[in-house]
JSON list of C-alpha atoms in Angstrom, two decimals:
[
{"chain": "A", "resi": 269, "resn": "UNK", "atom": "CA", "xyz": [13.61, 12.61, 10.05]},
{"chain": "A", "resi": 270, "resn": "UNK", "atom": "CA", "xyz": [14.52, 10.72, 13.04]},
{"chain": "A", "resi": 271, "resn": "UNK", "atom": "CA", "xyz": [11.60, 8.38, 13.11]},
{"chain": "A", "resi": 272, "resn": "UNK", "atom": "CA", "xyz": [12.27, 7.65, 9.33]},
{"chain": "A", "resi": 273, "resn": "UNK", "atom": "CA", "xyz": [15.82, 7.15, 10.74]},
{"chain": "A", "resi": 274, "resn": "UNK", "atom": "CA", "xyz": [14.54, 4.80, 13.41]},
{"chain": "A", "resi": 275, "resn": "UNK", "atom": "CA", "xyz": [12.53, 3.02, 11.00]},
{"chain": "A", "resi": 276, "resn": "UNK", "atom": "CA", "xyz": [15.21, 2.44, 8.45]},
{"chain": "A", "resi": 277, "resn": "UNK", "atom": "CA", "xyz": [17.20, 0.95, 11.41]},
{"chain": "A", "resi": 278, "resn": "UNK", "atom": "CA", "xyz": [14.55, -1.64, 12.89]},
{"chain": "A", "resi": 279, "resn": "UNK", "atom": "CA", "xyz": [13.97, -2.86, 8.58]},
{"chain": "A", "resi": 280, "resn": "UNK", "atom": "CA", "xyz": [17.59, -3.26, 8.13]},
{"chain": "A", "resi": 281, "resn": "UNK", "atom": "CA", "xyz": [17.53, -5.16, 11.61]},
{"chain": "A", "resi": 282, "resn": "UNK", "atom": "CA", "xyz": [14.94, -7.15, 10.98]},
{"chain": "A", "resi": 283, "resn": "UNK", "atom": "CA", "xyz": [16.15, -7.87, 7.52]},
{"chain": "A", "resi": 284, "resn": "UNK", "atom": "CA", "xyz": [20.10, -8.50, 8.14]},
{"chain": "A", "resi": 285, "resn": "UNK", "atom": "CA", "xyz": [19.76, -9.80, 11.46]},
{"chain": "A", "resi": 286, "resn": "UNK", "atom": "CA", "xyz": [21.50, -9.22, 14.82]},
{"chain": "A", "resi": 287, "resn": "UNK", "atom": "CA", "xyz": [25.02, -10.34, 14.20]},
{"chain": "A", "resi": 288, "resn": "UNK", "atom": "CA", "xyz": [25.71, -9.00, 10.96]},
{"chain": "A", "resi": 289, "resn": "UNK", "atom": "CA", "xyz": [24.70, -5.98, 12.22]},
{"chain": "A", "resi": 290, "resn": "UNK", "atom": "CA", "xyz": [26.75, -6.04, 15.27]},
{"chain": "A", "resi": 291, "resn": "UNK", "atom": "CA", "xyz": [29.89, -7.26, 13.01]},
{"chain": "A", "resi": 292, "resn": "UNK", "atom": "CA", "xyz": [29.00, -3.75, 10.73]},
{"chain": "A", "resi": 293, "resn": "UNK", "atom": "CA", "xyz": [29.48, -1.90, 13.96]},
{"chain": "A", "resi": 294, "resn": "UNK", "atom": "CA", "xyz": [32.50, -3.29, 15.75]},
{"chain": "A", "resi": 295, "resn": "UNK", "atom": "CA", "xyz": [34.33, -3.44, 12.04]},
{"chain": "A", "resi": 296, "resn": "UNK", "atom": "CA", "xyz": [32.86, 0.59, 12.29]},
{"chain": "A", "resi": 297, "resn": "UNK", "atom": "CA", "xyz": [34.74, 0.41, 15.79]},
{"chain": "A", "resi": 298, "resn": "UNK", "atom": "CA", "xyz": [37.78, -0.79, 14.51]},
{"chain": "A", "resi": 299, "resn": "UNK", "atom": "CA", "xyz": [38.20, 1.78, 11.69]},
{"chain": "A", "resi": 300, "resn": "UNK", "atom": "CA", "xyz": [37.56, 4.69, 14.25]},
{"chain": "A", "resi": 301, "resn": "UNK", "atom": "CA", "xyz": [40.26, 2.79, 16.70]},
{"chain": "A", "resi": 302, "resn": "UNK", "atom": "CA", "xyz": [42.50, 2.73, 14.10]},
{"chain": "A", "resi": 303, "resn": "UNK", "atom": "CA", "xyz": [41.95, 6.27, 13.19]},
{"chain": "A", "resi": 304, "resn": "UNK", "atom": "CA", "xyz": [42.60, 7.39, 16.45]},
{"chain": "A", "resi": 305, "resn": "UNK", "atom": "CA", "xyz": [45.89, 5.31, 17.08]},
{"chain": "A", "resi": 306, "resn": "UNK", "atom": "CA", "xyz": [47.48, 7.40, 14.16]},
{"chain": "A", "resi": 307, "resn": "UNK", "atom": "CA", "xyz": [46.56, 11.02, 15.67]},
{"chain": "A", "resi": 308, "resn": "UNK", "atom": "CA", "xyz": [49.01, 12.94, 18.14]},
{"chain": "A", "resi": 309, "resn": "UNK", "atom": "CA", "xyz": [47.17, 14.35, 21.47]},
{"chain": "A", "resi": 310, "resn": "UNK", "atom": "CA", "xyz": [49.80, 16.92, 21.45]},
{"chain": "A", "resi": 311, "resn": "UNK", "atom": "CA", "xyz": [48.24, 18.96, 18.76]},
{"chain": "A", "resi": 312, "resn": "UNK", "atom": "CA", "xyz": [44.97, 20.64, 19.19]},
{"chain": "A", "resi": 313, "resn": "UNK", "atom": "CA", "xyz": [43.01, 19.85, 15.75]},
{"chain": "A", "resi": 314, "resn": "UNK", "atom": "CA", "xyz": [44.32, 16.02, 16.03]},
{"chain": "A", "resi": 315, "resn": "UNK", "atom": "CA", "xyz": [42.82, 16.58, 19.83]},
{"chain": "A", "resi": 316, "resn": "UNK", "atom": "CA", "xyz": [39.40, 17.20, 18.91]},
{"chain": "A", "resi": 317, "resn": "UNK", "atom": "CA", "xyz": [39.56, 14.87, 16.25]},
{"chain": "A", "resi": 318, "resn": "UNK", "atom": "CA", "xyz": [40.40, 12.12, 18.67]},
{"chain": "A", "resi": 319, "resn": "UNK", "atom": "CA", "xyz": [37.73, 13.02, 20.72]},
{"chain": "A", "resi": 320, "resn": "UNK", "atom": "CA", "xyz": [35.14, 13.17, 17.98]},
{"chain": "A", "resi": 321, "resn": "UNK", "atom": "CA", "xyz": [36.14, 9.87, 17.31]},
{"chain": "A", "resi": 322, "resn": "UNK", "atom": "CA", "xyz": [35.96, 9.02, 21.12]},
{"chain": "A", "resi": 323, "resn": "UNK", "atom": "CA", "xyz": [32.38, 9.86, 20.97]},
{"chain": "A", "resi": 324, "resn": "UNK", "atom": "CA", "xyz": [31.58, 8.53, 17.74]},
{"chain": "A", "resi": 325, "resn": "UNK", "atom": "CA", "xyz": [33.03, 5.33, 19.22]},
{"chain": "A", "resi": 326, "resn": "UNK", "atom": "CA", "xyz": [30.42, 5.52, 22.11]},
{"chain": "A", "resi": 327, "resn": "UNK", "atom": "CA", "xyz": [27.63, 5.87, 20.19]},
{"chain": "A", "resi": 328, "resn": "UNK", "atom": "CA", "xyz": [28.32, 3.28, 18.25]},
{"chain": "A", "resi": 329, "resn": "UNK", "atom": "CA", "xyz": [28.82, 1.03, 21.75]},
{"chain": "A", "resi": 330, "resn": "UNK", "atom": "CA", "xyz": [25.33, 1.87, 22.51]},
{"chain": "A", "resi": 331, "resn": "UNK", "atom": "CA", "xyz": [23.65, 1.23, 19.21]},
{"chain": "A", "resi": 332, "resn": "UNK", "atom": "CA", "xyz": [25.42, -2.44, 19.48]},
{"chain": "A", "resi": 333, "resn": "UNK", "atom": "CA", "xyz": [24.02, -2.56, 23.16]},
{"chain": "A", "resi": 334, "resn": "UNK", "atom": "CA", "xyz": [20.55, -1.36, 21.90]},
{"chain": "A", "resi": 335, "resn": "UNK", "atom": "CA", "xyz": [20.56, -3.93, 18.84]},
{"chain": "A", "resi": 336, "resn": "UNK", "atom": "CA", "xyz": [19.15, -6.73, 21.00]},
{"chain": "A", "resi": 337, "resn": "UNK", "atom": "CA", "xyz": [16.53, -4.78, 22.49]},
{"chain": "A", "resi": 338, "resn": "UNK", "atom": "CA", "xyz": [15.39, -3.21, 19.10]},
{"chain": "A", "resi": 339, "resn": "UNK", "atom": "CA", "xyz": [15.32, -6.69, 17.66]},
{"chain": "A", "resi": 340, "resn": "UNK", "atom": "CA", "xyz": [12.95, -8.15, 20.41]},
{"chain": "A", "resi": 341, "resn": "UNK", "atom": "CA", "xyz": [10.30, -5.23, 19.59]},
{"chain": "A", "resi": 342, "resn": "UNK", "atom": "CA", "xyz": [10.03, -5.75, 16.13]},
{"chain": "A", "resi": 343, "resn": "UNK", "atom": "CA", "xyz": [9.67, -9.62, 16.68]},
{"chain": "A", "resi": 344, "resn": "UNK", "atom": "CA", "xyz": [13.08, -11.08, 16.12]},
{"chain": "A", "resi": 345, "resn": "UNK", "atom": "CA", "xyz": [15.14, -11.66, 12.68]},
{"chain": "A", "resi": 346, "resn": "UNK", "atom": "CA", "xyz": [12.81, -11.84, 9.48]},
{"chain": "A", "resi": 347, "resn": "UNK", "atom": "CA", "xyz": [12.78, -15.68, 8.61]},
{"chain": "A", "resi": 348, "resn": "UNK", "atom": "CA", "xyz": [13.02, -17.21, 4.88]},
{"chain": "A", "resi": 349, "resn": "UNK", "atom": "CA", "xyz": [9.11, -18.80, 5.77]},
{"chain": "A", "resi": 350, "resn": "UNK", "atom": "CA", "xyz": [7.91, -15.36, 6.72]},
{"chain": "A", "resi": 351, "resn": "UNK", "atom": "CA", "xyz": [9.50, -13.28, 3.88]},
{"chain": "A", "resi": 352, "resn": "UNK", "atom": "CA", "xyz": [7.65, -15.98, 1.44]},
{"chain": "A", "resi": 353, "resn": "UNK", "atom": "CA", "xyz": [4.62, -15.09, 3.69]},
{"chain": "A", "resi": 354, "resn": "UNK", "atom": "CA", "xyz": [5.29, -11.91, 3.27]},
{"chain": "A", "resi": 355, "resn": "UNK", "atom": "CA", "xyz": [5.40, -11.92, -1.10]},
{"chain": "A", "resi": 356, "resn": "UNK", "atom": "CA", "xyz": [2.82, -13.85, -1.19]},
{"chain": "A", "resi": 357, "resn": "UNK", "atom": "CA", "xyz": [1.03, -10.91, 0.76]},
{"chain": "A", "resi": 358, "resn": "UNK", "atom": "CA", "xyz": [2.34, -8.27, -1.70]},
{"chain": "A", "resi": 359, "resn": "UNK", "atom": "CA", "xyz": [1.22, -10.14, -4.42]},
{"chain": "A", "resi": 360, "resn": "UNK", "atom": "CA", "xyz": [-1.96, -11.43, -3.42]},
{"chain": "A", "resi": 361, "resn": "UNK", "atom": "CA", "xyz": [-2.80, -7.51, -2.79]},
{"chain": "A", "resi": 362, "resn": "UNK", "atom": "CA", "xyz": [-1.97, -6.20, -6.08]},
{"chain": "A", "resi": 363, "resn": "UNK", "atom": "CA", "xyz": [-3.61, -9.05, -7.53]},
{"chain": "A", "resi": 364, "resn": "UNK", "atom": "CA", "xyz": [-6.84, -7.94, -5.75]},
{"chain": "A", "resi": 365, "resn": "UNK", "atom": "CA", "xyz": [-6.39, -4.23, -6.55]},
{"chain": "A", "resi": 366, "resn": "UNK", "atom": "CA", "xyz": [-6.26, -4.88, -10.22]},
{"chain": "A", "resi": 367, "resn": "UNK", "atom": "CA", "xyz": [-9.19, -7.32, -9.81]},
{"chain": "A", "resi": 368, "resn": "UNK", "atom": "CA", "xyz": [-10.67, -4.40, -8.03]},
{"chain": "A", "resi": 369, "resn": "UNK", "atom": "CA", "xyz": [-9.85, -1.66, -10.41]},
{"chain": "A", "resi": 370, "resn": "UNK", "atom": "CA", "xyz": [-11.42, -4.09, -13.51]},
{"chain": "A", "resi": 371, "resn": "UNK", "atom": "CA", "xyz": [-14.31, -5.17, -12.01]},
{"chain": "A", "resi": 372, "resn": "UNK", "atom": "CA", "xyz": [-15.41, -1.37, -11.34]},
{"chain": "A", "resi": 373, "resn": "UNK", "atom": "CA", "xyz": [-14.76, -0.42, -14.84]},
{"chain": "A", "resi": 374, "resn": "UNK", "atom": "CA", "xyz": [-17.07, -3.52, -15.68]},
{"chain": "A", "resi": 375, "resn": "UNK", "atom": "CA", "xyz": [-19.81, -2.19, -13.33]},
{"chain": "A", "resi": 376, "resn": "UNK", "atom": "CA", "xyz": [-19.62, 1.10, -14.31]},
{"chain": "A", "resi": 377, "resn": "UNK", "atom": "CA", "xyz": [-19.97, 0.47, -18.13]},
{"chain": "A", "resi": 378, "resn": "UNK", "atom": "CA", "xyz": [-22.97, -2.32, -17.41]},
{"chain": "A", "resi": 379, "resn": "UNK", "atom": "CA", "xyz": [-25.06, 1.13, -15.08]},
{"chain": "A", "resi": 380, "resn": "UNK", "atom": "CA", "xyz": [-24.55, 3.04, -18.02]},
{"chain": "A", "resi": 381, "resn": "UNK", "atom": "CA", "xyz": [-25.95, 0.61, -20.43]},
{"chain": "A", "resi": 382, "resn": "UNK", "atom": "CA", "xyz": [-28.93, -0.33, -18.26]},
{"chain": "A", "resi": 383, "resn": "UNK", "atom": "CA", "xyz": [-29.13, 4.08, -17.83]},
{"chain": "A", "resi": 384, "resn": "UNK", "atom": "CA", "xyz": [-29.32, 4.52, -22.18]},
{"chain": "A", "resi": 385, "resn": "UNK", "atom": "CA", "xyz": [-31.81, 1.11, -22.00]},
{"chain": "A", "resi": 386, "resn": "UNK", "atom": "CA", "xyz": [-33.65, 3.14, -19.25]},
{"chain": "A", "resi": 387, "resn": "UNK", "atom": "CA", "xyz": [-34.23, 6.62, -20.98]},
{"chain": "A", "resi": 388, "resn": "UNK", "atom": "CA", "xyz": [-34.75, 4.88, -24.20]},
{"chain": "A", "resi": 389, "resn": "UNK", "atom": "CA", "xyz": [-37.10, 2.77, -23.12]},
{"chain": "A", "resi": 390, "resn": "UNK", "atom": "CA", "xyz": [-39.04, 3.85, -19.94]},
{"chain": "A", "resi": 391, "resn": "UNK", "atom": "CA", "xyz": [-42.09, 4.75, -20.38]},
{"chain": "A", "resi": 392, "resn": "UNK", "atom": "CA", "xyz": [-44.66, 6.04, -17.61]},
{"chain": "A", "resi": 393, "resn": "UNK", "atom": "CA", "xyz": [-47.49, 3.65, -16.84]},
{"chain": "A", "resi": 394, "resn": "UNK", "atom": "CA", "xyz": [-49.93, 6.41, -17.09]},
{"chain": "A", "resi": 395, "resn": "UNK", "atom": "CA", "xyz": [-48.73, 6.83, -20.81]},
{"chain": "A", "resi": 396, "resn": "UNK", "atom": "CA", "xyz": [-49.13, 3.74, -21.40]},
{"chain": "A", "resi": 397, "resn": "UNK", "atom": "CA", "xyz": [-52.61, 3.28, -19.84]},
{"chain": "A", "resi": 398, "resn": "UNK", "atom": "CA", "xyz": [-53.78, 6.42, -22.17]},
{"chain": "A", "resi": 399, "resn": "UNK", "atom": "CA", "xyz": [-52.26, 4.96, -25.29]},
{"chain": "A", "resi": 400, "resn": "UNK", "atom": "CA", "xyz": [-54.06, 1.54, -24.48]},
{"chain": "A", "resi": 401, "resn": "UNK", "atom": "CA", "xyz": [-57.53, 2.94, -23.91]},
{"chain": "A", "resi": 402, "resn": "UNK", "atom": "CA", "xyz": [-56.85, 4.86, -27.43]},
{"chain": "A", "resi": 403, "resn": "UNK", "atom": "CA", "xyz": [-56.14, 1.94, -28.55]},
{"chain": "A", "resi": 404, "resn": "UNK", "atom": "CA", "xyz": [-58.96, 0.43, -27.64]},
{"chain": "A", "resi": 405, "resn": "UNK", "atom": "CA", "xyz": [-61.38, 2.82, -28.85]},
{"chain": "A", "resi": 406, "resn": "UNK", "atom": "CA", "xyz": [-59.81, 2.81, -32.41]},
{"chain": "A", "resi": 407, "resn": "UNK", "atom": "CA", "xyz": [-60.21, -1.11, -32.62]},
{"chain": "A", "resi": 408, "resn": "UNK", "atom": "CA", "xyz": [-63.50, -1.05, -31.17]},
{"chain": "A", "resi": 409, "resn": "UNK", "atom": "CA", "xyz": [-64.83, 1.85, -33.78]},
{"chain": "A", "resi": 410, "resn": "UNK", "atom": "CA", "xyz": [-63.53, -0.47, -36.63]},
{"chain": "A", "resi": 411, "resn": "UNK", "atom": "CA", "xyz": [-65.24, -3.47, -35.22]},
{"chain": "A", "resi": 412, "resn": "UNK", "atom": "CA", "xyz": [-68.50, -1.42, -35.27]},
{"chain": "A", "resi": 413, "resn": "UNK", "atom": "CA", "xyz": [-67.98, 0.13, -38.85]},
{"chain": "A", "resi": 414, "resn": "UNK", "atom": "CA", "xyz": [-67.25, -3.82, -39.53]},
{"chain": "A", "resi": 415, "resn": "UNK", "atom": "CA", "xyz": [-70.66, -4.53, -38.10]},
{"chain": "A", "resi": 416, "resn": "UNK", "atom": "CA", "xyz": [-68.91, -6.32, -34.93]},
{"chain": "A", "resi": 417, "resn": "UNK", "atom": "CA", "xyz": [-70.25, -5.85, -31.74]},
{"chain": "A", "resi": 418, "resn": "UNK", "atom": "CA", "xyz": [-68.66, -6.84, -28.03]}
]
């Protein structure tokens, strides 16, 4: 869950950029300052809420600090050249995957044509040898009865 978090993070990063970001979380900041400005430290639930939002407040300081270093490991801000690169990726893949998927429905249906041609057709060459000489005999017996001789 936290990797998917992480990940989630470093896309909408690498997608928004670093100051828009940064502006999400200080106008984040702002809310929680405000929040806290209207509680009373003098009562104990309004305590702890002010500290909740203390520390919600922090985190949110680091996450702006960690924003530049995130953004140099993935490679910066996505640029409008690379997010064409990028569709032109997506496409050209699921233009080959359909190619892909077609052309193996084509091969498949051409094997099983030459496979029916195949055990239609095939014939062993000793079979055929046998029926030859058979063959042979027949024509040669009516040449003799004809009065033909080889």
């Amino acid at each position: 869950k936290s990797l998917a978090e992480a990940l989630e993070h470093k896309l909408k990063i690498k997608r928004v950029g670093v100051n828009s970001f940064k502006a999400e979380i200080r106008q984040q900041i702002t809310q929680i300052n405000a929040k806290a400005t209207g509680l009373d430290e003098s009562i104990k639930e309004e305590k702890k809420r002010i500290v909740a939002l203390h520390k919600d407040r922090e985190v949110l300081e680091e996450r702006i600090a960690g924003v530049d270093k995130r953004i140099e490991s993935i490679g910066g801000q996505l640029t409008e050249a690379e997010a064409h690169q990028l569709i032109l990726q997506k496409l050209y893949d699921v233009a080959k995957s359909e190619l892909n998927r077609y052309l193996n429905v084509e091969k498949r249906q051409v094997i099983q044509s030459i496979d029916h041609l195949w055990d239609k057709y095939a014939v062993p060459f000793k079979e055929l040898e046998t029926q030859r000489n058979e063959s042979l005999q027949k024509l040669d017996g009516l040449l003799s009865g004809l009065g033909y001789t080889l």
